[in-house]
CSV table of C-alpha atoms in Angstrom, one decimal:
chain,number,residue,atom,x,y,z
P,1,UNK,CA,74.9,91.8,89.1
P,2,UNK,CA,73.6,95.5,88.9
P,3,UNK,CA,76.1,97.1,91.9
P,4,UNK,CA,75.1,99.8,93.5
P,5,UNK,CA,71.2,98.9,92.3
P,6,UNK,CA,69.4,99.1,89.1
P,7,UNK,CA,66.7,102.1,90.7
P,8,UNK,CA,67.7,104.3,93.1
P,9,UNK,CA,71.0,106.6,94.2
P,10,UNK,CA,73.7,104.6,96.9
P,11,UNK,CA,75.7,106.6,99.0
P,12,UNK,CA,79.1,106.5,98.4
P,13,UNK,CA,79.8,104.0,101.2
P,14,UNK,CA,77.2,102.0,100.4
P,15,UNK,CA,78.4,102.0,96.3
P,16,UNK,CA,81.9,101.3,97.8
P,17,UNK,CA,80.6,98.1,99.8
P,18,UNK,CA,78.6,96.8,97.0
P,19,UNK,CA,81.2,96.8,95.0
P,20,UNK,CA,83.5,94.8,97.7
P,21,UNK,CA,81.0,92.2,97.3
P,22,UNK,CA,80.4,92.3,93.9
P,23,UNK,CA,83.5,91.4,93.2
P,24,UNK,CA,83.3,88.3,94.9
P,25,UNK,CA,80.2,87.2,92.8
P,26,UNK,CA,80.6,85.8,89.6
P,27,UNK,CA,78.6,88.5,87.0
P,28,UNK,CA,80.3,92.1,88.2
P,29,UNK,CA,78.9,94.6,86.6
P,30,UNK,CA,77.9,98.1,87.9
P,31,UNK,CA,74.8,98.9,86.1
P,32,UNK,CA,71.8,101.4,86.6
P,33,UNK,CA,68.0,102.7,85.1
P,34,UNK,CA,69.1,106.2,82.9
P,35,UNK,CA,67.5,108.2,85.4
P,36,UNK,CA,69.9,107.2,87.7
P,37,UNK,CA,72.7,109.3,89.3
P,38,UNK,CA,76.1,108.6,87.4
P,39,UNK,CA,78.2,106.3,89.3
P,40,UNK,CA,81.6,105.6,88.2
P,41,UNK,CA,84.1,105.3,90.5
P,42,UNK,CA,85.8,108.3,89.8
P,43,UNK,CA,82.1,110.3,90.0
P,44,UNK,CA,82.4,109.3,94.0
P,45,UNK,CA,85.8,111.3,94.4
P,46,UNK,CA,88.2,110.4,97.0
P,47,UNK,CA,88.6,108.7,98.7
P,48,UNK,CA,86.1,106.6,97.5
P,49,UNK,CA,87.5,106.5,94.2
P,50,UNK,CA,90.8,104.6,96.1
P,51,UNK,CA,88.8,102.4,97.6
P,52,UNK,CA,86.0,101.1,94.6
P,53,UNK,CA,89.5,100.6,92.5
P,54,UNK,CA,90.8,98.5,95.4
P,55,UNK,CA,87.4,96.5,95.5
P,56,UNK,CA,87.9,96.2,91.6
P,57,UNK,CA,91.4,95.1,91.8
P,58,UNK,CA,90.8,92.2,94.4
P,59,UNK,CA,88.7,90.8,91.5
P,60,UNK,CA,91.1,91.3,88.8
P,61,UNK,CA,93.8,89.4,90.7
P,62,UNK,CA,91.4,86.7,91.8
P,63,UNK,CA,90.6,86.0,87.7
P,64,UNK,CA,92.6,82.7,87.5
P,65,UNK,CA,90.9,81.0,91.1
P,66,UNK,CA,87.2,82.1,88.7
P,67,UNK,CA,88.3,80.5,85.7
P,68,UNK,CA,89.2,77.9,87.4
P,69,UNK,CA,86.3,77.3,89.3
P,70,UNK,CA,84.1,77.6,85.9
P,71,UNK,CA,85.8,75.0,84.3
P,72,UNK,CA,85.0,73.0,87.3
P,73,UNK,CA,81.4,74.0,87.3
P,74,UNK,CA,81.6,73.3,83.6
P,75,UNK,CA,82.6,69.3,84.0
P,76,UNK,CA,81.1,68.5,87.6
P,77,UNK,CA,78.3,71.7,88.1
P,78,UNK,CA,79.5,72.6,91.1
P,79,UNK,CA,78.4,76.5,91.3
P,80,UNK,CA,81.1,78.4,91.5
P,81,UNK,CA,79.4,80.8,94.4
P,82,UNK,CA,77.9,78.8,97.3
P,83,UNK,CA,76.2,78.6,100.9
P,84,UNK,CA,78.2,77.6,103.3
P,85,UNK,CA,76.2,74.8,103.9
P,86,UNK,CA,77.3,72.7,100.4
P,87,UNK,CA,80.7,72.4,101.7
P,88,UNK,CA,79.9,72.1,105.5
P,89,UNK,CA,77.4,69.8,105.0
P,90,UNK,CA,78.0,68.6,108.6
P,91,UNK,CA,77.9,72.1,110.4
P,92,UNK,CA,74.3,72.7,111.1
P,93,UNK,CA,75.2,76.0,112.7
P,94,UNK,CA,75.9,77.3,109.1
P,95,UNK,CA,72.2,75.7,107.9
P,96,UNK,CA,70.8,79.5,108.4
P,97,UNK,CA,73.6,81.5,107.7
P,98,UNK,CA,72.5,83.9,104.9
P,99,UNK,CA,74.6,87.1,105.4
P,100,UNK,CA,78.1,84.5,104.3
P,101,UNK,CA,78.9,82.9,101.4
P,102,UNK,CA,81.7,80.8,99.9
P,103,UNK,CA,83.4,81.4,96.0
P,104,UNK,CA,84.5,77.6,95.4
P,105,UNK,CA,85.4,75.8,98.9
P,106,UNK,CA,88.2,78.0,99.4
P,107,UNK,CA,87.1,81.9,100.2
P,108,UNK,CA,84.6,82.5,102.5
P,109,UNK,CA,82.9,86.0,102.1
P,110,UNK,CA,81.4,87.7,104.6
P,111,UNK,CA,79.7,90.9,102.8
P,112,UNK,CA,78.9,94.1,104.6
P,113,UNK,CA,75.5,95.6,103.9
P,114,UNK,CA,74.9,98.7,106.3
P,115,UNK,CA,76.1,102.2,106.3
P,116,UNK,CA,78.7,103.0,109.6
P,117,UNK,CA,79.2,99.5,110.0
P,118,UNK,CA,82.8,98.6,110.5
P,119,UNK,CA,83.0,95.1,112.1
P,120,UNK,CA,81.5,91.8,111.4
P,121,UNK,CA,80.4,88.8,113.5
P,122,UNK,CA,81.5,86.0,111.3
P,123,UNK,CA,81.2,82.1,111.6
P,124,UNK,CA,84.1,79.9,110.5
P,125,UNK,CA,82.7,77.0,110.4
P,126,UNK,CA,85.2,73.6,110.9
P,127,UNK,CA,85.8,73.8,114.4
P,128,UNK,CA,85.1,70.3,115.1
P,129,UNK,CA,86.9,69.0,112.5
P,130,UNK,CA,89.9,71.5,113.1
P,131,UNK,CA,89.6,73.3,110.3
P,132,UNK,CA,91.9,76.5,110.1
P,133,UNK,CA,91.4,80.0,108.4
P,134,UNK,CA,93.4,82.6,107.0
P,135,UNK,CA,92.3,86.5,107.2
P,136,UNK,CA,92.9,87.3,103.0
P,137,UNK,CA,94.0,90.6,103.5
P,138,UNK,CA,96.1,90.6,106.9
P,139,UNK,CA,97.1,87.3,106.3
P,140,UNK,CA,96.5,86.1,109.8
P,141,UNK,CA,95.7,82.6,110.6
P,142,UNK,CA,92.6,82.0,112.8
P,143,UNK,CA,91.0,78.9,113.8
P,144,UNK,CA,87.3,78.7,114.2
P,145,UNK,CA,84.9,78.3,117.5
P,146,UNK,CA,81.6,77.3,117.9
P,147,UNK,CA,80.6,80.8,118.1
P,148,UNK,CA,81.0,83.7,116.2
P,149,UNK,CA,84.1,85.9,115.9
P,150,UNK,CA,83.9,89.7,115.6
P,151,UNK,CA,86.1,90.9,112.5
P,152,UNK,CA,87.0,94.4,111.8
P,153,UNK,CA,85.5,95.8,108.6
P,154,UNK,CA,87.0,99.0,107.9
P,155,UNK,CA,86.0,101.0,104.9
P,156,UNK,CA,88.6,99.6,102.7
P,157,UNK,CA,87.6,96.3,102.3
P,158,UNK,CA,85.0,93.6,103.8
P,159,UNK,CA,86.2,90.4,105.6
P,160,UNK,CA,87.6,87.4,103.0
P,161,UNK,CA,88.9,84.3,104.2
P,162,UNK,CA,90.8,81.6,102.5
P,163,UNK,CA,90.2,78.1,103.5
P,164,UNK,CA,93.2,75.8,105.5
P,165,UNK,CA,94.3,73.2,103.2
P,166,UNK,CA,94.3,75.1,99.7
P,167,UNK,CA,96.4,76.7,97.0
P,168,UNK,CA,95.2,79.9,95.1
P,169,UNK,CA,97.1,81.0,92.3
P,170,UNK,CA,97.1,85.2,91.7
P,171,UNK,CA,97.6,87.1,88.8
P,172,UNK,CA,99.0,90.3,91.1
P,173,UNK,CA,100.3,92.8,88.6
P,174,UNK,CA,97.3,95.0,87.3
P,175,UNK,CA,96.9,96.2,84.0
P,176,UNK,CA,94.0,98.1,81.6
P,177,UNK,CA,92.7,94.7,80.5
P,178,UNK,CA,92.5,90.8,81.3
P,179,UNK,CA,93.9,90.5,77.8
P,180,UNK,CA,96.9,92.3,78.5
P,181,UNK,CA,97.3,89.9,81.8
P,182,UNK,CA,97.6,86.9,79.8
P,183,UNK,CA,100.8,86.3,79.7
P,184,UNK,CA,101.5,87.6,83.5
P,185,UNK,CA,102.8,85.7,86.2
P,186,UNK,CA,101.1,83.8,89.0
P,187,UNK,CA,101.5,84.4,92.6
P,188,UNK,CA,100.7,81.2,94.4
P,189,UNK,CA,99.3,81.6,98.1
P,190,UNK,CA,99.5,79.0,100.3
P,191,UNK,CA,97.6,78.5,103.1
P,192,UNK,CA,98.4,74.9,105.1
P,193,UNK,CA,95.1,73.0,107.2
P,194,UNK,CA,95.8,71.6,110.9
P,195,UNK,CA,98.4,68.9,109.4
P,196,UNK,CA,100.8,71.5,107.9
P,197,UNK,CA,98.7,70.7,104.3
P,198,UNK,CA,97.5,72.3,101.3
P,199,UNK,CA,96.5,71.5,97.6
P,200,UNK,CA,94.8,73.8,94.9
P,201,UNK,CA,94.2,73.5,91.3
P,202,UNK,CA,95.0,76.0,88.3
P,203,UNK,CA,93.4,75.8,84.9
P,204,UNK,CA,94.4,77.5,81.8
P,205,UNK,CA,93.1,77.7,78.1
P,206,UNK,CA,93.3,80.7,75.4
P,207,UNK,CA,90.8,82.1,77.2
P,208,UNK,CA,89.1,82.9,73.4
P,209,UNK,CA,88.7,79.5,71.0
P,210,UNK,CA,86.6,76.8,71.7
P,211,UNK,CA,90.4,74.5,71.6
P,212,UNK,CA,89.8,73.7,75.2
P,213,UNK,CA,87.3,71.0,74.2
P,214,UNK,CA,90.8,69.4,72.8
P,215,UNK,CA,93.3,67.7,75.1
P,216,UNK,CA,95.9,69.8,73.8
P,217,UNK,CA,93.7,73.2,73.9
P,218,UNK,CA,93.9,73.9,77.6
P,219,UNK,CA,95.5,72.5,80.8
P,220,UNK,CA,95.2,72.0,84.4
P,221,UNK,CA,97.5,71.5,87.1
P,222,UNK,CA,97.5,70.3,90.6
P,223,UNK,CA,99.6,72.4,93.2
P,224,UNK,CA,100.1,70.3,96.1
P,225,UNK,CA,101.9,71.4,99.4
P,226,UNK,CA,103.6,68.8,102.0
P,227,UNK,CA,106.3,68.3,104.6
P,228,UNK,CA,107.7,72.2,103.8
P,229,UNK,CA,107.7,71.3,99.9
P,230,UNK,CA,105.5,72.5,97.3
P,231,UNK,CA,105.1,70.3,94.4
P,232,UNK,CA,103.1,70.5,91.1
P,233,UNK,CA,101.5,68.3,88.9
P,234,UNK,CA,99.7,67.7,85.2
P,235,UNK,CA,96.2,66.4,85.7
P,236,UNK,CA,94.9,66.7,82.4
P,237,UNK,CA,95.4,68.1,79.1
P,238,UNK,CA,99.1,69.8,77.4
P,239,UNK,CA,98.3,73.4,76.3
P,240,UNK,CA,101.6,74.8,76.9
P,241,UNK,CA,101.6,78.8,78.7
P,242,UNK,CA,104.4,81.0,79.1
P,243,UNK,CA,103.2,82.3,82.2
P,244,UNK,CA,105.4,82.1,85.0
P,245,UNK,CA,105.2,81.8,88.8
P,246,UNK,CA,106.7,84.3,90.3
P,247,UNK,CA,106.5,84.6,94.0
P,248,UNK,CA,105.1,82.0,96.5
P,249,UNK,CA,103.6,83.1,100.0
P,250,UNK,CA,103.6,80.4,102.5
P,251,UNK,CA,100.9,81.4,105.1
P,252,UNK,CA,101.1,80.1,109.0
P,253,UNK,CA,105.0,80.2,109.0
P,254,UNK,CA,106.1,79.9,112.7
P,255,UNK,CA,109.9,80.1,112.3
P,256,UNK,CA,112.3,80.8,109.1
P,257,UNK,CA,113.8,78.3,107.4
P,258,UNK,CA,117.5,77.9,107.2
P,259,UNK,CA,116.7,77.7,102.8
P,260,UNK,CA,114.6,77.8,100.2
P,261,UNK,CA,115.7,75.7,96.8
P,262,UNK,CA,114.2,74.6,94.1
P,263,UNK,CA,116.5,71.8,92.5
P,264,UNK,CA,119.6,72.8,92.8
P,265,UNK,CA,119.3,76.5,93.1
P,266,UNK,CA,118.4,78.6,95.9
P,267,UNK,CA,115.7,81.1,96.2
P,268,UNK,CA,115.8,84.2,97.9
P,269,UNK,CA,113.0,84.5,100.7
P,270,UNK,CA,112.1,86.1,103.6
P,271,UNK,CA,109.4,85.9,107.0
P,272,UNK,CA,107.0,88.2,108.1
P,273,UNK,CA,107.0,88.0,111.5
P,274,UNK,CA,103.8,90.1,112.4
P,275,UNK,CA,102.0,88.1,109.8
P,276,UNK,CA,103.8,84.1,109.5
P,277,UNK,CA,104.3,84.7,105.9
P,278,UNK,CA,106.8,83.5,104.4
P,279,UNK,CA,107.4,85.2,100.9
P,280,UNK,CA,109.4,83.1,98.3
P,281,UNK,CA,110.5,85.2,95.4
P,282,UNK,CA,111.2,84.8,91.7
P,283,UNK,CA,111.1,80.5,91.3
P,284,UNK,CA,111.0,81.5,87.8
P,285,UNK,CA,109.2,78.3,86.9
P,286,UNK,CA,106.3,78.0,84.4
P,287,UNK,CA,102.5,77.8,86.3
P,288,UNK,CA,102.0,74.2,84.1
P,289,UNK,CA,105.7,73.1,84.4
P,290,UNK,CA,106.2,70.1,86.5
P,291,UNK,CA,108.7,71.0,89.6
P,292,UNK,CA,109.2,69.9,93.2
């Protein structure tokens, strides 16, 4: 919780990868004993000031996938941060893993923790089972091996993986405050397992009441994805939000498709070629709206 270190004065490429991490953990705070060097991000100068905001950003837009996961660790307890080993149960190479962890069973985090290091060896675990990955910042499928891989880890960010198979909704404009967010839209990315599949869950409340306790005080909805079609449905309560989804990206895209439509109305789209992802734009549909 205390990044950068409650004794004692980081350097500021260490500060900067403790805050990459941090922000993967569910208390971030940067926190320090008075005697302590100031250490705001700004304090560090550039370009580590660029890079700390970057590490502070990826947490601001992953804010929806952490509520989400909380009200999940609220009704079931599962944690929302985990070893690898509670959702590879079956892996025993991930059994003494220590240096990864996962945020919910879709990210997989592999920190980095030593000065001049700029690549990681990194175990994906789900080879047997053909489990797929997808590099969360170059968007880059990769499937697993019984080995190691080596990742590069430059300066600007640590390695981040989203699971095959799942749906993460975004919040990607960023403002002063998660207040002032509330009412943004969602950008959902999609990242298909080994059968073209995916399915993630959203959940929403007022974020400041205790209403959620009510059926009509919060909601969540199911995002599945299936045969090229992304589909959405209510699995439990009717707390309507104006948020809107406004982009959809499509990871592991081989080839473009001849259209995109929702109902009767077609969407404007287009392919990264050097990445496979396919970027649908402005669907204009509310995040707890039914659609297909």
């Amino acid at each position: 919780a205390d990044v950068g270190g409650f004794f004692g004065n980081p350097s500021p490429e260490l500060f900067t990868r403790w805050m990459q991490v941090g922000a993967y953990q569910p208390f971030f705070r940067s926190h320090a004993h008075l005697d302590s060097k100031r250490r705001e991000p700004w304090v560090f100068g550039e370009p580590w000031t660029s890079r700390i905001r970057k590490a502070i950003e990826s947490r601001y837009r992953l804010l929806p996938y952490w509520y989400t996961l909380f009200w999940f660790a609220h009704n079931t307890g599962a944690p929302p941060m985990r070893p690898i080993w509670y959702d590879f149960s079956k892996d025993e190479a991930v059994f003494s893993i220590e240096n990864q962890f996962m945020v919910g069973r879709d990210l997989l985090v592999a920190p980095v923790t030593d000065q001049n290091k700029f690549s990681m060896e990194v175990y994906l675990p789900g080879y047997v089972d053909g489990e797929v990955w997808y590099n969360s910042e170059t968007l880059e499928m990769i499937r697993p091996s019984l080995s190691p891989i080596t990742v590069a880890a430059p300066i600007e960010s640590i390695p981040v993986f989203q699971r095959g198979g799942s749906v993460i909704a975004k919040q990607m404009r960023l403002r002063r405050s998660t207040w002032a967010m509330k009412n943004d839209p969602f950008t959902l990315f999609v990242a298909p397992d080994k059968n073209g599949s995916a399915e993630g869950s959203l959940y929403l409340d007022d974020g400041e009441s205790y209403e959620f306790r009510e059926e009509s005080g919060h909601v969540l909805v199911r995002y599945r994805y299936q045969n090229f079609s992304l589909s959405s449905e209510l699995v439990g309560g009717s707390y309507e939000f104006p948020n809107l989804i406004e982009r959809v990206v499509v990871l592991g895209v081989q080839r473009t498709p001849s259209k995109v439509v929702l109902g009767n109305a077609e969407l404007e789209f287009s392919l990264d070629k050097r990445t496979s992802a396919l970027v649908v734009r402005k669907p204009n549909v509310q995040a707890t709206q039914m659609f297909s």
